[in-house]
Amino acid sequence: MLELQNVVKHYRVGEEPIRAVDGVSLRVDRGELVALYGPSGSGKTTLLSLIAGVLAPDDGHVLIDGRALDGFSREELDEYRLRRLGIIGQPGDLISGWRAIESASLKLWLAGSGDGNVEVLLERLGLGARMRHRTEQLSMGERQRVMIAQALSTSPALVLADEPTGTLDTQRSLAVLELLRSECHQSGTAVLLVTHDPQAAAFADAVHTLQDGRFVDHVPQPTAVEEMT
């Protein structure tokens, strides 16, 4: 589904080059959940932007189903982001004044697909009683879960999950990780999970650590809580 072939993205600040992504190769197949760890500044956000087609690599290729993103037209990129790609962003990205179910349905409306399974997703995320509440009435953790429902609403082929459990407690984090794993294995969705949460290792089919723009051989060890999942 997703393949990165020796992808490079460098920036220059003054005279100093910043190797945000420095020769990364990765494959995520349909029905596979891959966890990506890394400290702040390791290149994770740049990598997600490359996969989303927001940035173009300086070298190498990002392939979706065998086709390089740099060969997509603008219309094809828009269609890819709307229908085939789900991005779990940050809770601050929700529109003020909108109800939770409206925010979760945004991509479906843009795609002209009605309300789909949004209510079911919100129920599974523990928001059944909160779906009519407006953004400003929701906690940050609840807003995060609305973003997750929005990303999954179109049944995308690929999900990029950027710290989806960052604002959640342990119980909610486990529920979200289980939902993502379920989407992978039951729906054939490919998921790339960028996280600081060591619990994710117990749910992932593969784990990688990014440091200074490159993969390194370090896998966070699961704790007793994770081993019970």
Coordinates of C-alpha atoms in Angstrom, one line a residue:
M1 CA 0.0 0.0 0.0
L2 CA 2.6 2.5 1.2
E3 CA 6.2 2.3 0.3
L4 CA 9.0 4.8 0.9
Q5 CA 12.1 4.4 -1.2
N6 CA 15.2 6.0 0.3
V7 CA 13.3 9.3 0.9
V8 CA 15.3 12.4 1.7
K9 CA 14.1 15.8 2.9
H10 CA 16.6 18.4 4.0
Y11 CA 16.2 22.0 5.1
R12 CA 18.7 24.8 5.4
V13 CA 18.7 27.2 8.3
G14 CA 21.4 29.8 7.6
E15 CA 24.5 27.8 6.7
E16 CA 23.4 24.7 8.7
P17 CA 21.6 21.9 6.8
I18 CA 18.9 20.1 8.8
R19 CA 18.5 16.4 7.7
A20 CA 14.8 16.1 8.7
V21 CA 14.4 12.8 6.7
D22 CA 17.7 11.3 5.6
G23 CA 17.3 8.2 3.5
V24 CA 14.2 6.4 4.9
S25 CA 12.8 3.3 3.4
L26 CA 9.6 1.8 4.7
R27 CA 6.7 -0.4 3.7
V28 CA 3.3 -0.6 5.2
D29 CA 0.9 -3.2 3.7
R30 CA -2.8 -3.3 3.7
G31 CA -4.1 -4.6 7.1
E32 CA -0.8 -3.7 8.8
L33 CA -0.3 -1.3 11.7
V34 CA 3.2 0.1 12.0
A35 CA 4.3 2.1 15.0
L36 CA 6.9 4.8 14.6
Y37 CA 8.7 6.2 17.6
G38 CA 11.1 9.1 17.9
P39 CA 11.9 12.1 20.0
S40 CA 10.9 15.7 19.1
G41 CA 12.9 16.8 16.1
S42 CA 13.5 13.3 14.8
G43 CA 11.7 13.9 11.5
K44 CA 8.4 12.3 12.2
T45 CA 6.2 15.2 11.2
T46 CA 8.2 15.8 8.0
L47 CA 7.8 12.2 7.2
L48 CA 4.0 12.3 7.6
S49 CA 3.9 15.5 5.4
L50 CA 5.8 13.7 2.7
I51 CA 3.4 10.7 2.8
A52 CA 0.4 13.1 2.7
G53 CA 1.8 14.8 -0.4
V54 CA 2.1 18.2 1.4
L55 CA 5.8 18.2 0.9
A56 CA 7.8 16.7 -2.0
P57 CA 11.0 14.7 -1.2
D58 CA 14.4 16.1 -2.3
D59 CA 15.3 12.5 -3.3
G60 CA 13.7 9.1 -3.3
H61 CA 10.0 8.3 -3.8
V62 CA 6.8 8.0 -1.8
L63 CA 4.6 5.3 -3.5
I64 CA 0.9 4.6 -3.0
D65 CA -0.1 1.3 -4.5
G66 CA 3.1 1.3 -6.6
R67 CA 2.7 4.8 -7.9
A68 CA 4.9 7.7 -6.9
L69 CA 3.1 10.7 -5.4
D70 CA 5.2 13.1 -7.4
G71 CA 3.4 11.8 -10.5
F72 CA 0.0 12.7 -9.1
S73 CA -1.9 15.7 -10.6
R74 CA -3.3 18.3 -8.2
E75 CA -6.7 16.7 -8.7
E76 CA -5.4 13.3 -8.0
L77 CA -3.7 14.5 -4.8
D78 CA -6.9 16.1 -3.6
E79 CA -8.8 12.9 -4.2
Y80 CA -6.1 10.9 -2.5
R81 CA -6.3 13.1 0.6
L82 CA -10.1 13.2 0.7
R83 CA -11.0 9.5 0.1
R84 CA -8.0 7.3 0.4
L85 CA -6.1 8.9 3.2
G86 CA -7.1 9.5 6.8
I87 CA -5.1 11.8 9.0
I88 CA -5.5 11.9 12.7
G89 CA -4.4 15.4 13.5
Q90 CA -4.3 17.4 16.7
P91 CA -7.4 18.3 18.7
G92 CA -6.9 22.0 18.1
D93 CA -7.7 21.5 14.5
L94 CA -11.5 21.2 15.1
I95 CA -13.7 24.1 13.9
S96 CA -15.1 26.2 16.8
G97 CA -18.9 26.1 17.1
W98 CA -19.4 22.8 15.3
R99 CA -21.0 19.9 17.0
A100 CA -18.9 16.7 17.5
I101 CA -20.9 14.7 15.0
E102 CA -20.6 17.6 12.4
S103 CA -16.8 17.7 12.8
A104 CA -16.5 13.9 12.6
S105 CA -18.6 14.0 9.4
L106 CA -16.7 16.7 7.6
K107 CA -14.7 14.5 5.2
L108 CA -17.8 12.5 4.3
W109 CA -19.7 15.7 3.5
L110 CA -16.9 16.9 1.3
A111 CA -16.9 13.6 -0.5
G112 CA -20.6 13.7 -0.9
S113 CA -21.1 10.4 1.0
G114 CA -23.6 11.3 3.7
D115 CA -23.0 10.5 7.3
G116 CA -21.7 7.0 6.9
N117 CA -20.7 5.2 10.1
V118 CA -19.8 8.3 12.1
E119 CA -22.3 7.7 14.9
V120 CA -21.0 4.1 15.3
L121 CA -17.4 5.4 15.4
L122 CA -18.2 8.0 18.0
E123 CA -20.0 5.4 20.1
R124 CA -17.0 3.1 19.9
L125 CA -14.8 6.0 21.0
G126 CA -17.0 6.7 24.1
L127 CA -18.6 9.8 22.7
G128 CA -22.2 8.6 22.3
A129 CA -23.5 11.1 24.9
R130 CA -21.3 13.9 23.6
M131 CA -21.8 13.9 19.9
R132 CA -24.2 16.8 19.9
H133 CA -21.9 18.9 22.0
R134 CA -20.0 21.8 20.4
T135 CA -16.2 21.9 20.1
E136 CA -15.8 24.4 23.0
Q137 CA -17.8 22.1 25.3
L138 CA -15.5 19.1 24.7
S139 CA -12.3 18.3 26.6
M140 CA -9.1 18.0 24.7
G141 CA -9.2 14.2 24.9
E142 CA -12.8 14.2 23.5
R143 CA -11.7 16.5 20.7
Q144 CA -8.9 14.1 19.9
R145 CA -11.4 11.2 19.6
V146 CA -13.5 13.3 17.3
M147 CA -10.5 13.7 15.1
I148 CA -10.0 10.0 15.1
A149 CA -13.6 9.4 14.0
Q150 CA -13.2 12.0 11.2
A151 CA -10.1 10.3 9.9
L152 CA -11.7 6.8 9.9
S153 CA -15.1 8.0 8.6
T154 CA -14.3 7.5 4.9
S155 CA -12.9 4.0 5.4
P156 CA -9.5 5.1 4.0
A157 CA -6.9 2.8 2.6
L158 CA -4.2 4.5 4.6
V159 CA -4.3 6.2 8.0
L160 CA -1.6 8.5 9.3
A161 CA -2.1 8.7 13.1
D162 CA 0.0 11.6 14.6
E163 CA 0.0 11.0 18.4
P164 CA -3.6 9.8 18.6
T165 CA -3.4 9.0 22.3
G166 CA -1.4 12.0 23.3
T167 CA -4.2 13.7 25.3
L168 CA -5.9 10.5 26.5
D169 CA -5.7 8.5 29.8
T170 CA -4.5 4.9 29.8
Q171 CA -8.0 3.4 29.4
R172 CA -9.0 5.6 26.5
S173 CA -5.6 5.1 24.9
L174 CA -6.0 1.4 25.0
A175 CA -9.5 1.7 23.4
V176 CA -8.1 3.9 20.6
L177 CA -5.2 1.5 19.9
E178 CA -7.6 -1.4 19.8
L179 CA -9.9 0.5 17.4
L180 CA -7.0 1.2 15.1
R181 CA -5.8 -2.4 15.2
S182 CA -9.4 -3.5 14.4
E183 CA -9.6 -1.2 11.4
C184 CA -6.3 -2.7 10.2
H185 CA -7.1 -6.3 10.5
Q186 CA -10.8 -6.3 9.7
S187 CA -11.0 -3.6 7.0
G188 CA -7.6 -4.0 5.5
T189 CA -6.6 -0.4 6.3
A190 CA -2.8 0.4 6.5
V191 CA -2.0 2.4 9.6
L192 CA 1.2 4.3 10.3
L193 CA 1.1 5.3 14.0
V194 CA 3.5 8.1 15.1
T195 CA 3.6 8.0 18.9
H196 CA 5.5 8.5 22.1
D197 CA 3.2 6.0 23.8
P198 CA 5.1 2.7 24.5
Q199 CA 1.7 0.9 24.8
A200 CA 1.4 1.1 21.0
A201 CA 4.2 -1.5 20.6
A202 CA 1.8 -4.2 21.9
F203 CA -0.7 -3.4 19.2
A204 CA 1.7 -3.0 16.2
D205 CA 2.7 -5.5 13.6
A206 CA 6.0 -3.7 13.2
V207 CA 7.9 -1.0 15.2
H208 CA 10.5 1.4 14.1
T209 CA 12.4 4.2 15.8
L210 CA 13.3 7.4 14.0
Q211 CA 16.3 9.5 15.2
D212 CA 17.9 12.4 13.4
G213 CA 16.0 11.5 10.2
R214 CA 17.1 7.9 10.1
F215 CA 15.8 4.6 11.5
V216 CA 17.7 3.2 14.4
D217 CA 17.5 -0.2 16.0
H218 CA 15.6 0.5 19.2
V219 CA 12.2 -0.8 20.1
P220 CA 10.4 0.4 23.3
Q221 CA 9.8 -2.5 25.6
P222 CA 6.2 -3.2 26.6
T223 CA 5.2 -2.7 30.3
A224 CA 3.1 -5.0 32.4
V225 CA -0.1 -3.1 31.3
E226 CA 0.7 -3.6 27.6
E227 CA 1.5 -7.3 28.1
M228 CA -2.1 -7.8 29.3
T229 CA -3.6 -6.4 26.0

